[in-house]
Amino acid sequence: MSRHCKIDLLSSSLPKPTSISRNREAFTLVEILVVMVIIGLMGGMVLAAVQGVTNSARAARTRTIIAACDSVIQEQYESYKYRPLPVQIPTLLQSLGTNELGREVLVAEAARARLIMLRDLQRMELPDRFSDFGAGTTAPTPSNIWAAASPVLIDASDNIVGRRNDLSARKALVVNFSSSAKVANYQDRYASTNPSATTAQILQNQSAECLFMIMSNSFDGGTPAISAIPSSNIGDTDGDWLPEILDGWGVPIGFVRWPVGYFPSDSTSDPTSPDYYANNPDDFDLFRADYAYAEKDSSTAKTSDATDVNNSNTAVKPWSMRPLILSAGADGEFGIAMSPYTSIGAGPCRHFLIQIPR
């Protein structure tokens, strides 16, 4: 008994082994690097997701703004098909005893005069550049329109008793028409330009500023059309004091009234096909009064400004061109030509300068 008790006493007097585990108050370098990599990956994923959602929201906002502008532009564009035009045609009556010799505008010429007037009204009422409404001039200046007229002999009872169909006897008469009231409003808006702004500043975003003018002078459902554009998407990015309509990225929205050479990507028609222009005629030339329809022979040079790129002597028939409203998108690049001017500095087509074909 005593020996066993001694052993117990000895075992109890031995020192206890030291524990190998310790409480640490820091991380190793490897652990910190691993955590940083994980946080970086998660942050990149979150940032990419946020940017994607932000771009989607901006794109959706831009589509809404463009749709609101397009609704107003297309409504006004369609109104030109039925718009009455006040035409003043001089009679130039000459007394010949009991009869009078006057001038009568030919039916085809009347249709052509109306066509040019419609195009000229579109230029003034749907401008995509300040020069379209005579910016800086004292009064709106519609283009001069000339119409061919044949001599007509009228008796005292106002009955036509004779006419001359000789082409050499025809004369060109000036057809006058009043300008649109919108043009005066556009000029008043342009007059508020920053006097210290340079020409480059004024012309930098003129298409977006013209679009703002159009929306400000149009109504949709009895309310000003510009009220459909959020105030956050209206600004002056070039400092010329002329407001612009901005897209979701804060870039001025582009506007082209006659986008020559632009074909929608979703179009099923082939723009390089000869039948494209025949299948898409001008919406306002119902009687085919444009001079391009009078030029059949491809052996001589044409007077029309629009010619076939494969044959300079072949006039292209007028085709339908609807106004284009576009955004530069996330990259800030429109990707299309915004000016009708060519690389050699030639000006755009002026309809009233087209000569009468012989």
Short mmCIF file of C-alpha atoms in Angstrom, two decimals, residues 26-352:
data_model
loop_
_atom_site.label_atom_id
_atom_site.label_comp_id
_atom_site.label_asym_id
_atom_site.label_seq_id
_atom_site.Cartn_x
_atom_site.Cartn_y
_atom_site.Cartn_z
CA ALA A 26 -2.47 38.54 -36.75
CA PHE A 27 -2.66 36.93 -40.22
CA THR A 28 0.12 35.59 -42.28
CA LEU A 29 1.11 37.28 -45.55
CA VAL A 30 -0.29 34.42 -47.61
CA GLU A 31 -3.66 34.67 -45.93
CA ILE A 32 -3.81 38.43 -46.56
CA LEU A 33 -2.95 37.98 -50.23
CA VAL A 34 -5.61 35.30 -50.68
CA VAL A 35 -8.25 37.52 -49.08
CA MET A 36 -7.22 40.46 -51.28
CA VAL A 37 -7.51 38.36 -54.42
CA ILE A 38 -10.96 37.14 -53.44
CA ILE A 39 -12.15 40.67 -52.63
CA GLY A 40 -10.75 41.93 -55.95
CA LEU A 41 -12.54 39.23 -57.91
CA MET A 42 -15.82 39.86 -56.13
CA GLY A 43 -15.44 43.64 -56.59
CA GLY A 44 -14.77 43.23 -60.30
CA MET A 45 -17.83 41.03 -60.68
CA VAL A 46 -20.00 43.55 -58.84
CA LEU A 47 -18.58 46.46 -60.84
CA ALA A 48 -19.21 44.68 -64.15
CA ALA A 49 -22.76 43.90 -63.09
CA VAL A 50 -23.38 47.50 -62.03
CA GLN A 51 -21.96 48.86 -65.28
CA GLY A 52 -24.10 46.47 -67.28
CA VAL A 53 -27.23 47.52 -65.44
CA THR A 54 -26.29 51.20 -65.77
CA ASN A 55 -25.71 50.92 -69.52
CA SER A 56 -28.97 49.04 -69.93
CA ALA A 57 -30.81 51.76 -68.03
CA ARG A 58 -29.15 54.48 -70.10
CA ALA A 59 -29.97 52.66 -73.33
CA ALA A 60 -33.61 52.23 -72.28
CA ARG A 61 -33.82 55.91 -71.35
CA THR A 62 -32.31 56.87 -74.71
CA ARG A 63 -34.81 54.72 -76.61
CA THR A 64 -37.66 56.40 -74.76
CA ILE A 65 -36.34 59.86 -75.64
CA ILE A 66 -35.80 58.95 -79.29
CA ALA A 67 -39.28 57.40 -79.49
CA ALA A 68 -40.83 60.61 -78.10
CA CYS A 69 -38.95 62.74 -80.64
CA ASP A 70 -39.67 60.34 -83.50
CA SER A 71 -43.40 60.40 -82.76
CA VAL A 72 -43.48 64.19 -83.15
CA ILE A 73 -41.25 64.23 -86.24
CA GLN A 74 -43.17 61.48 -88.03
CA GLU A 75 -46.52 63.12 -87.31
CA GLN A 76 -45.30 66.36 -88.85
CA TYR A 77 -43.68 64.46 -91.73
CA GLU A 78 -46.95 62.73 -92.58
CA SER A 79 -48.84 66.04 -92.44
CA TYR A 80 -46.98 67.27 -95.52
CA LYS A 81 -48.86 64.76 -97.65
CA TYR A 82 -52.14 66.61 -97.07
CA ARG A 83 -50.91 70.11 -96.38
CA PRO A 84 -52.55 72.92 -98.37
CA LEU A 85 -50.04 75.26 -99.91
CA PRO A 86 -50.86 78.91 -100.64
CA VAL A 87 -49.46 79.43 -104.12
CA GLN A 88 -49.33 82.80 -105.86
CA ILE A 89 -49.03 82.41 -109.64
CA PRO A 90 -48.82 85.64 -111.64
CA THR A 91 -51.28 85.83 -114.53
CA LEU A 92 -49.41 88.39 -116.64
CA LEU A 93 -52.54 89.11 -118.70
CA GLN A 94 -52.00 91.14 -121.85
CA SER A 95 -54.93 92.86 -123.53
CA LEU A 96 -55.42 91.99 -127.20
CA GLY A 97 -58.55 93.88 -128.18
CA THR A 98 -61.50 91.88 -126.95
CA ASN A 99 -59.24 89.02 -125.92
CA GLU A 100 -56.46 88.60 -123.40
CA LEU A 101 -53.23 86.71 -123.64
CA GLY A 102 -52.24 85.07 -120.39
CA ARG A 103 -49.95 82.40 -119.04
CA GLU A 104 -51.18 79.12 -117.68
CA VAL A 105 -48.96 76.89 -115.59
CA LEU A 106 -48.94 73.36 -116.94
CA VAL A 107 -50.42 70.60 -114.81
CA ALA A 108 -47.10 68.78 -114.62
CA GLU A 109 -45.40 72.03 -113.66
CA ALA A 110 -47.97 72.68 -110.94
CA ALA A 111 -47.27 69.22 -109.50
CA ARG A 112 -43.55 69.87 -109.62
CA ALA A 113 -43.96 73.28 -107.98
CA ARG A 114 -45.94 71.67 -105.16
CA LEU A 115 -43.27 68.98 -104.77
CA ILE A 116 -40.49 71.55 -104.47
CA MET A 117 -42.57 73.63 -102.06
CA LEU A 118 -43.05 70.58 -99.83
CA ARG A 119 -39.35 69.86 -99.87
CA ASP A 120 -38.60 73.49 -99.11
CA LEU A 121 -41.07 73.53 -96.22
CA GLN A 122 -39.42 70.44 -94.80
CA ARG A 123 -36.09 72.21 -95.02
CA MET A 124 -37.41 75.19 -93.07
CA GLU A 125 -39.70 73.43 -90.57
CA LEU A 126 -37.55 70.34 -89.91
CA PRO A 127 -34.07 71.84 -89.93
CA ASP A 128 -31.02 69.79 -89.07
CA ARG A 129 -28.68 72.79 -89.40
CA PHE A 130 -29.08 76.49 -88.76
CA SER A 131 -28.69 77.45 -92.42
CA ASP A 132 -31.92 75.57 -93.22
CA PHE A 133 -34.04 78.33 -91.70
CA GLY A 134 -31.82 81.24 -92.69
CA ALA A 135 -30.08 81.71 -89.37
CA GLY A 136 -28.70 85.20 -89.03
CA THR A 137 -30.92 86.74 -91.72
CA THR A 138 -33.55 89.37 -91.05
CA ALA A 139 -36.48 87.42 -92.48
CA PRO A 140 -37.34 83.85 -93.50
CA THR A 141 -36.34 83.26 -97.10
CA PRO A 142 -38.09 80.42 -98.93
CA SER A 143 -36.43 79.25 -102.11
CA ASN A 144 -37.44 80.72 -105.44
CA ILE A 145 -39.47 78.26 -107.50
CA TRP A 146 -39.84 78.51 -111.25
CA ALA A 147 -42.64 76.90 -113.24
CA ALA A 148 -42.99 76.63 -117.01
CA ALA A 149 -46.12 78.24 -118.45
CA SER A 150 -47.67 78.15 -121.93
CA PRO A 151 -49.39 81.15 -123.57
CA VAL A 152 -53.18 80.94 -123.41
CA LEU A 153 -55.63 83.13 -125.37
CA ILE A 154 -58.73 84.02 -123.34
CA ASP A 155 -61.79 85.82 -124.71
CA ALA A 156 -63.98 88.35 -122.93
CA SER A 157 -66.14 85.62 -121.39
CA ASP A 158 -63.10 84.01 -119.76
CA ASN A 159 -63.21 81.06 -122.11
CA ILE A 160 -59.99 79.66 -123.48
CA VAL A 161 -60.10 80.00 -127.25
CA GLY A 162 -56.57 78.96 -128.07
CA ARG A 163 -53.27 77.89 -126.65
CA ARG A 164 -49.76 77.35 -127.95
CA ASN A 165 -47.99 74.10 -127.24
CA ASP A 166 -44.72 75.22 -128.79
CA LEU A 167 -41.98 74.58 -126.23
CA SER A 168 -40.09 77.66 -127.37
CA ALA A 169 -43.09 79.82 -126.46
CA ARG A 170 -43.07 78.71 -122.85
CA LYS A 171 -41.81 81.07 -120.20
CA ALA A 172 -40.64 80.51 -116.66
CA LEU A 173 -42.72 82.20 -113.99
CA VAL A 174 -41.74 82.68 -110.37
CA VAL A 175 -44.07 80.85 -107.98
CA ASN A 176 -44.14 82.60 -104.60
CA PHE A 177 -45.35 81.17 -101.32
CA SER A 178 -45.28 82.33 -97.74
CA SER A 179 -42.81 80.93 -95.28
CA SER A 180 -43.82 79.00 -92.18
CA ALA A 181 -44.42 80.79 -88.89
CA LYS A 182 -42.12 78.28 -87.22
CA VAL A 183 -39.17 79.74 -89.07
CA ALA A 184 -39.53 83.07 -87.25
CA ASN A 185 -39.57 81.18 -83.92
CA TYR A 186 -36.41 79.32 -84.89
CA GLN A 187 -34.68 82.55 -85.78
CA ASP A 188 -35.72 84.13 -82.47
CA ARG A 189 -34.25 81.15 -80.65
CA TYR A 190 -31.05 81.38 -82.67
CA ALA A 191 -30.79 85.09 -81.85
CA SER A 192 -30.23 84.16 -78.19
CA THR A 193 -26.89 82.54 -79.02
CA ASN A 194 -23.97 83.36 -76.75
CA PRO A 195 -22.31 86.36 -78.44
CA SER A 196 -18.89 85.21 -77.28
CA ALA A 197 -19.33 81.69 -78.70
CA THR A 198 -17.11 80.75 -81.60
CA THR A 199 -18.41 79.45 -84.92
CA ALA A 200 -17.11 75.99 -84.03
CA GLN A 201 -19.09 76.05 -80.78
CA ILE A 202 -22.29 77.13 -82.51
CA LEU A 203 -22.06 74.49 -85.25
CA GLN A 204 -20.75 71.65 -83.08
CA ASN A 205 -24.14 70.29 -81.98
CA GLN A 206 -26.47 72.16 -84.31
CA SER A 207 -28.51 69.07 -85.25
CA ALA A 208 -29.38 68.38 -81.60
CA GLU A 209 -30.16 72.06 -81.07
CA CYS A 210 -32.39 72.11 -84.15
CA LEU A 211 -34.18 69.03 -82.81
CA PHE A 212 -34.80 70.89 -79.55
CA MET A 213 -36.25 73.82 -81.53
CA ILE A 214 -38.57 71.49 -83.43
CA MET A 215 -39.79 69.84 -80.23
CA SER A 216 -40.25 73.23 -78.55
CA ASN A 217 -42.47 74.45 -81.40
CA SER A 218 -44.55 71.26 -81.71
CA PHE A 219 -47.45 69.89 -79.69
CA ASP A 220 -48.38 66.34 -78.82
CA GLY A 221 -51.81 65.70 -77.34
CA GLY A 222 -52.36 69.39 -76.67
CA THR A 223 -49.17 69.81 -74.65
CA PRO A 224 -45.74 71.02 -75.76
CA ALA A 225 -43.81 68.11 -77.20
CA ILE A 226 -40.67 69.13 -75.33
CA SER A 227 -42.40 68.29 -72.03
CA ALA A 228 -41.98 64.60 -72.89
CA ILE A 229 -38.20 64.98 -72.58
CA PRO A 230 -36.87 64.75 -68.98
CA SER A 231 -35.22 67.93 -67.79
CA SER A 232 -32.09 65.93 -66.95
CA ASN A 233 -31.73 65.13 -70.65
CA ILE A 234 -31.76 68.76 -71.77
CA GLY A 235 -28.55 70.73 -71.49
CA ASP A 236 -26.00 72.94 -73.17
CA THR A 237 -22.82 70.94 -73.61
CA ASP A 238 -21.01 73.35 -75.95
CA GLY A 239 -21.69 76.61 -74.11
CA ASP A 240 -23.44 78.45 -76.96
CA TRP A 241 -26.63 79.02 -74.90
CA LEU A 242 -28.70 76.85 -77.26
CA PRO A 243 -30.21 73.82 -75.46
CA GLU A 244 -29.68 70.32 -76.79
CA ILE A 245 -31.53 67.06 -76.25
CA LEU A 246 -29.14 64.58 -74.62
CA ASP A 247 -29.13 60.80 -74.60
CA GLY A 248 -28.65 58.60 -71.55
CA TRP A 249 -24.88 59.16 -71.64
CA GLY A 250 -25.18 62.95 -71.73
CA VAL A 251 -24.23 63.21 -75.43
CA PRO A 252 -26.35 65.38 -77.78
CA ILE A 253 -28.74 63.34 -79.91
CA GLY A 254 -28.18 63.55 -83.67
CA PHE A 255 -30.88 64.51 -86.18
CA VAL A 256 -30.71 64.17 -89.97
CA ARG A 257 -33.73 65.27 -91.98
CA TRP A 258 -32.74 63.58 -95.26
CA PRO A 259 -30.33 60.73 -94.43
CA VAL A 260 -29.08 60.11 -97.96
CA GLY A 261 -27.21 56.82 -98.16
CA TYR A 262 -28.41 55.54 -94.79
CA PHE A 263 -30.28 52.24 -94.84
CA PRO A 264 -31.64 50.66 -91.64
CA SER A 265 -29.89 47.48 -90.59
CA ASP A 266 -33.24 45.71 -90.20
CA SER A 267 -34.34 46.58 -93.75
CA THR A 268 -35.18 43.60 -95.95
CA SER A 269 -34.51 45.55 -99.16
CA ASP A 270 -31.14 45.56 -100.83
CA PRO A 271 -30.01 49.18 -101.33
CA THR A 272 -27.62 48.09 -104.09
CA SER A 273 -30.45 46.59 -106.15
CA PRO A 274 -31.73 48.66 -109.11
CA ASP A 275 -35.28 47.92 -107.94
CA TYR A 276 -34.74 49.49 -104.52
CA TYR A 277 -35.57 53.02 -105.63
CA ALA A 278 -38.50 51.86 -107.77
CA ASN A 279 -39.98 49.97 -104.83
CA ASN A 280 -39.44 52.88 -102.41
CA PRO A 281 -40.61 56.00 -104.30
CA ASP A 282 -40.74 59.51 -102.88
CA ASP A 283 -43.73 59.84 -100.54
CA PHE A 284 -44.56 63.32 -101.84
CA ASP A 285 -44.04 62.85 -105.59
CA LEU A 286 -47.28 61.07 -106.43
CA PHE A 287 -47.34 62.35 -110.02
CA ARG A 288 -43.66 61.61 -110.74
CA ALA A 289 -43.00 65.29 -111.38
CA ASP A 290 -39.34 65.20 -110.43
CA TYR A 291 -37.00 65.91 -113.32
CA ALA A 292 -35.27 62.58 -112.83
CA TYR A 293 -38.31 60.84 -114.36
CA ALA A 294 -37.99 62.96 -117.52
CA GLU A 295 -34.45 61.81 -118.23
CA LYS A 296 -34.54 58.52 -120.07
CA ASP A 297 -31.41 58.59 -122.19
CA SER A 298 -28.20 57.52 -120.46
CA SER A 299 -25.89 58.66 -123.25
CA THR A 300 -25.72 62.32 -122.22
CA ALA A 301 -24.97 64.08 -118.97
CA LYS A 302 -27.91 64.67 -116.66
CA THR A 303 -29.05 67.86 -114.98
CA SER A 304 -30.17 66.08 -111.81
CA ASP A 305 -27.79 66.17 -108.88
CA ALA A 306 -28.53 62.57 -107.88
CA THR A 307 -26.88 60.16 -110.32
CA ASP A 308 -26.10 56.47 -110.41
CA VAL A 309 -22.68 55.75 -108.94
CA ASN A 310 -22.09 53.15 -111.67
CA ASN A 311 -23.13 55.46 -114.51
CA SER A 312 -22.77 59.22 -114.09
CA ASN A 313 -25.22 59.80 -116.94
CA THR A 314 -28.04 57.83 -115.31
CA ALA A 315 -30.26 59.84 -112.99
CA VAL A 316 -31.43 58.06 -109.85
CA LYS A 317 -35.18 58.16 -109.37
CA PRO A 318 -36.32 59.89 -106.15
CA TRP A 319 -36.77 57.52 -103.25
CA SER A 320 -38.36 57.72 -99.83
CA MET A 321 -36.20 59.31 -97.14
CA ARG A 322 -37.54 59.65 -93.63
CA PRO A 323 -35.91 61.72 -90.88
CA LEU A 324 -33.34 59.94 -88.76
CA ILE A 325 -32.87 60.44 -85.01
CA LEU A 326 -29.92 58.63 -83.51
CA SER A 327 -27.74 58.37 -80.43
CA ALA A 328 -23.98 58.00 -80.34
CA GLY A 329 -24.38 55.23 -77.77
CA ALA A 330 -21.95 54.18 -75.07
CA ASP A 331 -18.84 54.74 -77.21
CA GLY A 332 -19.86 58.30 -78.14
CA GLU A 333 -19.47 57.71 -81.90
CA PHE A 334 -22.35 58.11 -84.37
CA GLY A 335 -20.64 56.08 -87.07
CA ILE A 336 -22.38 57.88 -89.96
CA ALA A 337 -21.83 61.09 -91.91
CA MET A 338 -23.91 63.91 -90.43
CA SER A 339 -23.37 66.43 -93.26
CA PRO A 340 -24.53 66.39 -96.91
CA TYR A 341 -21.37 68.18 -97.99
CA THR A 342 -18.86 66.19 -100.00
CA SER A 343 -15.14 66.00 -99.45
CA ILE A 344 -14.48 68.53 -102.21
CA GLY A 345 -16.60 71.16 -100.49
CA ALA A 346 -19.60 71.08 -102.82
CA GLY A 347 -22.84 72.25 -101.25
CA PRO A 348 -26.01 70.22 -100.79
CA CYS A 349 -28.67 69.84 -103.47
CA ARG A 350 -30.80 72.93 -104.04
CA HIS A 351 -34.03 71.90 -105.71
CA PHE A 352 -34.81 75.29 -107.18
#
